[in-house]
């Protein structure tokens, strides 16, 4: 395990071409959602990264930041409300369905 942040940054940023195969589970046939950027390796990883990189420029990330912060506040309130009444939530459902929907993201919970 790497604990030196400078070494980690060097590996993940400067030498990322040498560390594309991270060993995460990925099964495109039976579980297509598992084939995301962090799980893929080799040429598939490189192809997907090349497609996704333009979406994450510094300008686009700055533009997305307020929306992400607003969504975080909404999620925090949602969790707090359920915690107050000691009601369990299905976080997979919240993040996968409700939280990503336009209705939920604009609501005040």
PDB file of C-alpha atoms in Angstrom:
ATOM      1  CA  UNK A   1       0.000   0.000   0.000  1.00  0.00           C
ATOM      2  CA  UNK A   2       1.310   3.415  -0.961  1.00  0.00           C
ATOM      3  CA  UNK A   3       1.168   5.955   1.862  1.00  0.00           C
ATOM      4  CA  UNK A   4       3.343   8.724   0.418  1.00  0.00           C
ATOM      5  CA  UNK A   5       0.985  11.138  -1.350  1.00  0.00           C
ATOM      6  CA  UNK A   6       3.715  12.399  -3.678  1.00  0.00           C
ATOM      7  CA  UNK A   7       4.478   8.858  -4.856  1.00  0.00           C
ATOM      8  CA  UNK A   8       0.762   8.148  -5.275  1.00  0.00           C
ATOM      9  CA  UNK A   9       0.286  11.321  -7.329  1.00  0.00           C
ATOM     10  CA  UNK A  10       3.273  10.397  -9.465  1.00  0.00           C
ATOM     11  CA  UNK A  11       1.806   6.949 -10.151  1.00  0.00           C
ATOM     12  CA  UNK A  12      -1.790   8.031 -10.779  1.00  0.00           C
ATOM     13  CA  UNK A  13      -1.055  11.215 -12.727  1.00  0.00           C
ATOM     14  CA  UNK A  14       2.365  11.161 -14.328  1.00  0.00           C
ATOM     15  CA  UNK A  15       2.805   7.409 -14.800  1.00  0.00           C
ATOM     16  CA  UNK A  16      -0.843   6.423 -15.312  1.00  0.00           C
ATOM     17  CA  UNK A  17      -0.020   4.717 -18.635  1.00  0.00           C
ATOM     18  CA  UNK A  18       2.011   2.156 -16.690  1.00  0.00           C
ATOM     19  CA  UNK A  19      -0.739   1.449 -14.164  1.00  0.00           C
ATOM     20  CA  UNK A  20      -3.912   0.996 -16.201  1.00  0.00           C
ATOM     21  CA  UNK A  21      -4.778  -2.505 -14.950  1.00  0.00           C
ATOM     22  CA  UNK A  22      -5.996  -2.036 -11.391  1.00  0.00           C
ATOM     23  CA  UNK A  23      -7.504  -5.493 -10.861  1.00  0.00           C
ATOM     24  CA  UNK A  24     -11.103  -4.488 -10.109  1.00  0.00           C
ATOM     25  CA  UNK A  25     -14.040  -6.741 -10.947  1.00  0.00           C
ATOM     26  CA  UNK A  26     -15.454  -6.205 -14.426  1.00  0.00           C
ATOM     27  CA  UNK A  27     -17.817  -8.452 -16.381  1.00  0.00           C
ATOM     28  CA  UNK A  28     -19.218  -6.639 -19.410  1.00  0.00           C
ATOM     29  CA  UNK A  29     -21.400  -9.568 -20.491  1.00  0.00           C
ATOM     30  CA  UNK A  30     -23.204 -10.448 -17.241  1.00  0.00           C
ATOM     31  CA  UNK A  31     -22.811  -7.133 -15.400  1.00  0.00           C
ATOM     32  CA  UNK A  32     -22.377  -4.300 -17.921  1.00  0.00           C
ATOM     33  CA  UNK A  33     -22.415  -1.603 -15.244  1.00  0.00           C
ATOM     34  CA  UNK A  34     -19.259  -3.112 -13.744  1.00  0.00           C
ATOM     35  CA  UNK A  35     -17.346  -2.102 -16.883  1.00  0.00           C
ATOM     36  CA  UNK A  36     -16.624   1.436 -15.718  1.00  0.00           C
ATOM     37  CA  UNK A  37     -13.388   3.391 -16.028  1.00  0.00           C
ATOM     38  CA  UNK A  38     -11.983   2.293 -12.668  1.00  0.00           C
ATOM     39  CA  UNK A  39     -12.591  -1.402 -13.325  1.00  0.00           C
ATOM     40  CA  UNK A  40     -11.462  -1.687 -16.931  1.00  0.00           C
ATOM     41  CA  UNK A  41      -7.901  -2.312 -17.982  1.00  0.00           C
ATOM     42  CA  UNK A  42      -5.711  -2.380 -21.042  1.00  0.00           C
ATOM     43  CA  UNK A  43      -6.984  -1.071 -24.355  1.00  0.00           C
ATOM     44  CA  UNK A  44     -10.619  -0.905 -23.190  1.00  0.00           C
ATOM     45  CA  UNK A  45      -9.554   1.410 -20.363  1.00  0.00           C
ATOM     46  CA  UNK A  46      -7.538   3.588 -22.738  1.00  0.00           C
ATOM     47  CA  UNK A  47     -10.432   3.860 -25.200  1.00  0.00           C
ATOM     48  CA  UNK A  48     -12.969   4.785 -22.504  1.00  0.00           C
ATOM     49  CA  UNK A  49     -10.576   7.257 -20.882  1.00  0.00           C
ATOM     50  CA  UNK A  50     -10.006   8.964 -24.240  1.00  0.00           C
ATOM     51  CA  UNK A  51     -13.782   9.355 -24.663  1.00  0.00           C
ATOM     52  CA  UNK A  52     -14.349  10.664 -21.137  1.00  0.00           C
ATOM     53  CA  UNK A  53     -11.380  13.015 -20.752  1.00  0.00           C
ATOM     54  CA  UNK A  54     -12.950  15.950 -22.674  1.00  0.00           C
ATOM     55  CA  UNK A  55     -15.879  15.966 -20.238  1.00  0.00           C
ATOM     56  CA  UNK A  56     -13.593  16.628 -17.273  1.00  0.00           C
ATOM     57  CA  UNK A  57     -11.617  19.719 -18.218  1.00  0.00           C
ATOM     58  CA  UNK A  58     -10.898  22.172 -15.407  1.00  0.00           C
ATOM     59  CA  UNK A  59     -13.472  24.593 -16.829  1.00  0.00           C
ATOM     60  CA  UNK A  60     -16.196  21.961 -17.007  1.00  0.00           C
ATOM     61  CA  UNK A  61     -15.417  20.733 -13.494  1.00  0.00           C
ATOM     62  CA  UNK A  62     -15.636  24.309 -12.190  1.00  0.00           C
ATOM     63  CA  UNK A  63     -18.986  24.698 -13.916  1.00  0.00           C
ATOM     64  CA  UNK A  64     -20.278  21.422 -12.405  1.00  0.00           C
ATOM     65  CA  UNK A  65     -19.090  22.183  -8.879  1.00  0.00           C
ATOM     66  CA  UNK A  66     -22.131  24.216  -7.699  1.00  0.00           C
ATOM     67  CA  UNK A  67     -24.505  21.519  -8.965  1.00  0.00           C
ATOM     68  CA  UNK A  68     -22.523  18.789  -7.218  1.00  0.00           C
ATOM     69  CA  UNK A  69     -22.480  20.826  -3.993  1.00  0.00           C
ATOM     70  CA  UNK A  70     -26.253  21.404  -4.195  1.00  0.00           C
ATOM     71  CA  UNK A  71     -26.812  17.685  -4.722  1.00  0.00           C
ATOM     72  CA  UNK A  72     -24.604  16.940  -1.715  1.00  0.00           C
ATOM     73  CA  UNK A  73     -26.645  19.278   0.473  1.00  0.00           C
ATOM     74  CA  UNK A  74     -29.883  17.640  -0.675  1.00  0.00           C
ATOM     75  CA  UNK A  75     -28.457  14.183   0.027  1.00  0.00           C
ATOM     76  CA  UNK A  76     -27.254  15.278   3.457  1.00  0.00           C
ATOM     77  CA  UNK A  77     -30.720  16.609   4.363  1.00  0.00           C
ATOM     78  CA  UNK A  78     -32.346  13.417   3.087  1.00  0.00           C
ATOM     79  CA  UNK A  79     -30.079  11.271   5.257  1.00  0.00           C
ATOM     80  CA  UNK A  80     -30.528  13.544   8.293  1.00  0.00           C
ATOM     81  CA  UNK A  81     -34.333  13.403   8.024  1.00  0.00           C
ATOM     82  CA  UNK A  82     -34.292   9.610   7.931  1.00  0.00           C
ATOM     83  CA  UNK A  83     -31.766   9.457  10.768  1.00  0.00           C
ATOM     84  CA  UNK A  84     -33.982  11.644  12.985  1.00  0.00           C
ATOM     85  CA  UNK A  85     -36.823   9.155  12.756  1.00  0.00           C
ATOM     86  CA  UNK A  86     -34.412   6.206  12.803  1.00  0.00           C
ATOM     87  CA  UNK A  87     -35.634   5.025   9.417  1.00  0.00           C
ATOM     88  CA  UNK A  88     -33.266   2.968   7.307  1.00  0.00           C
ATOM     89  CA  UNK A  89     -32.604   4.008   3.738  1.00  0.00           C
ATOM     90  CA  UNK A  90     -31.515   1.932   0.790  1.00  0.00           C
ATOM     91  CA  UNK A  91     -28.499   3.972  -0.266  1.00  0.00           C
ATOM     92  CA  UNK A  92     -28.189   2.059  -3.526  1.00  0.00           C
ATOM     93  CA  UNK A  93     -31.737   3.072  -4.423  1.00  0.00           C
ATOM     94  CA  UNK A  94     -31.201   6.658  -3.311  1.00  0.00           C
ATOM     95  CA  UNK A  95     -28.001   7.140  -5.276  1.00  0.00           C
ATOM     96  CA  UNK A  96     -29.019   5.036  -8.241  1.00  0.00           C
ATOM     97  CA  UNK A  97     -32.591   6.150  -8.787  1.00  0.00           C
ATOM     98  CA  UNK A  98     -33.930   8.952  -6.641  1.00  0.00           C
ATOM     99  CA  UNK A  99     -30.810  11.058  -6.206  1.00  0.00           C
ATOM    100  CA  UNK A 100     -29.995  11.047  -9.921  1.00  0.00           C
ATOM    101  CA  UNK A 101     -33.514  11.898 -11.046  1.00  0.00           C
ATOM    102  CA  UNK A 102     -34.349  15.528 -11.869  1.00  0.00           C
ATOM    103  CA  UNK A 103     -37.316  15.446  -9.473  1.00  0.00           C
ATOM    104  CA  UNK A 104     -35.269  14.361  -6.473  1.00  0.00           C
ATOM    105  CA  UNK A 105     -32.303  16.593  -7.260  1.00  0.00           C
ATOM    106  CA  UNK A 106     -34.528  19.684  -7.365  1.00  0.00           C
ATOM    107  CA  UNK A 107     -36.582  18.753  -4.305  1.00  0.00           C
ATOM    108  CA  UNK A 108     -35.931  19.950  -0.798  1.00  0.00           C
ATOM    109  CA  UNK A 109     -36.614  16.468   0.611  1.00  0.00           C
TER     110      UNK A 109
END
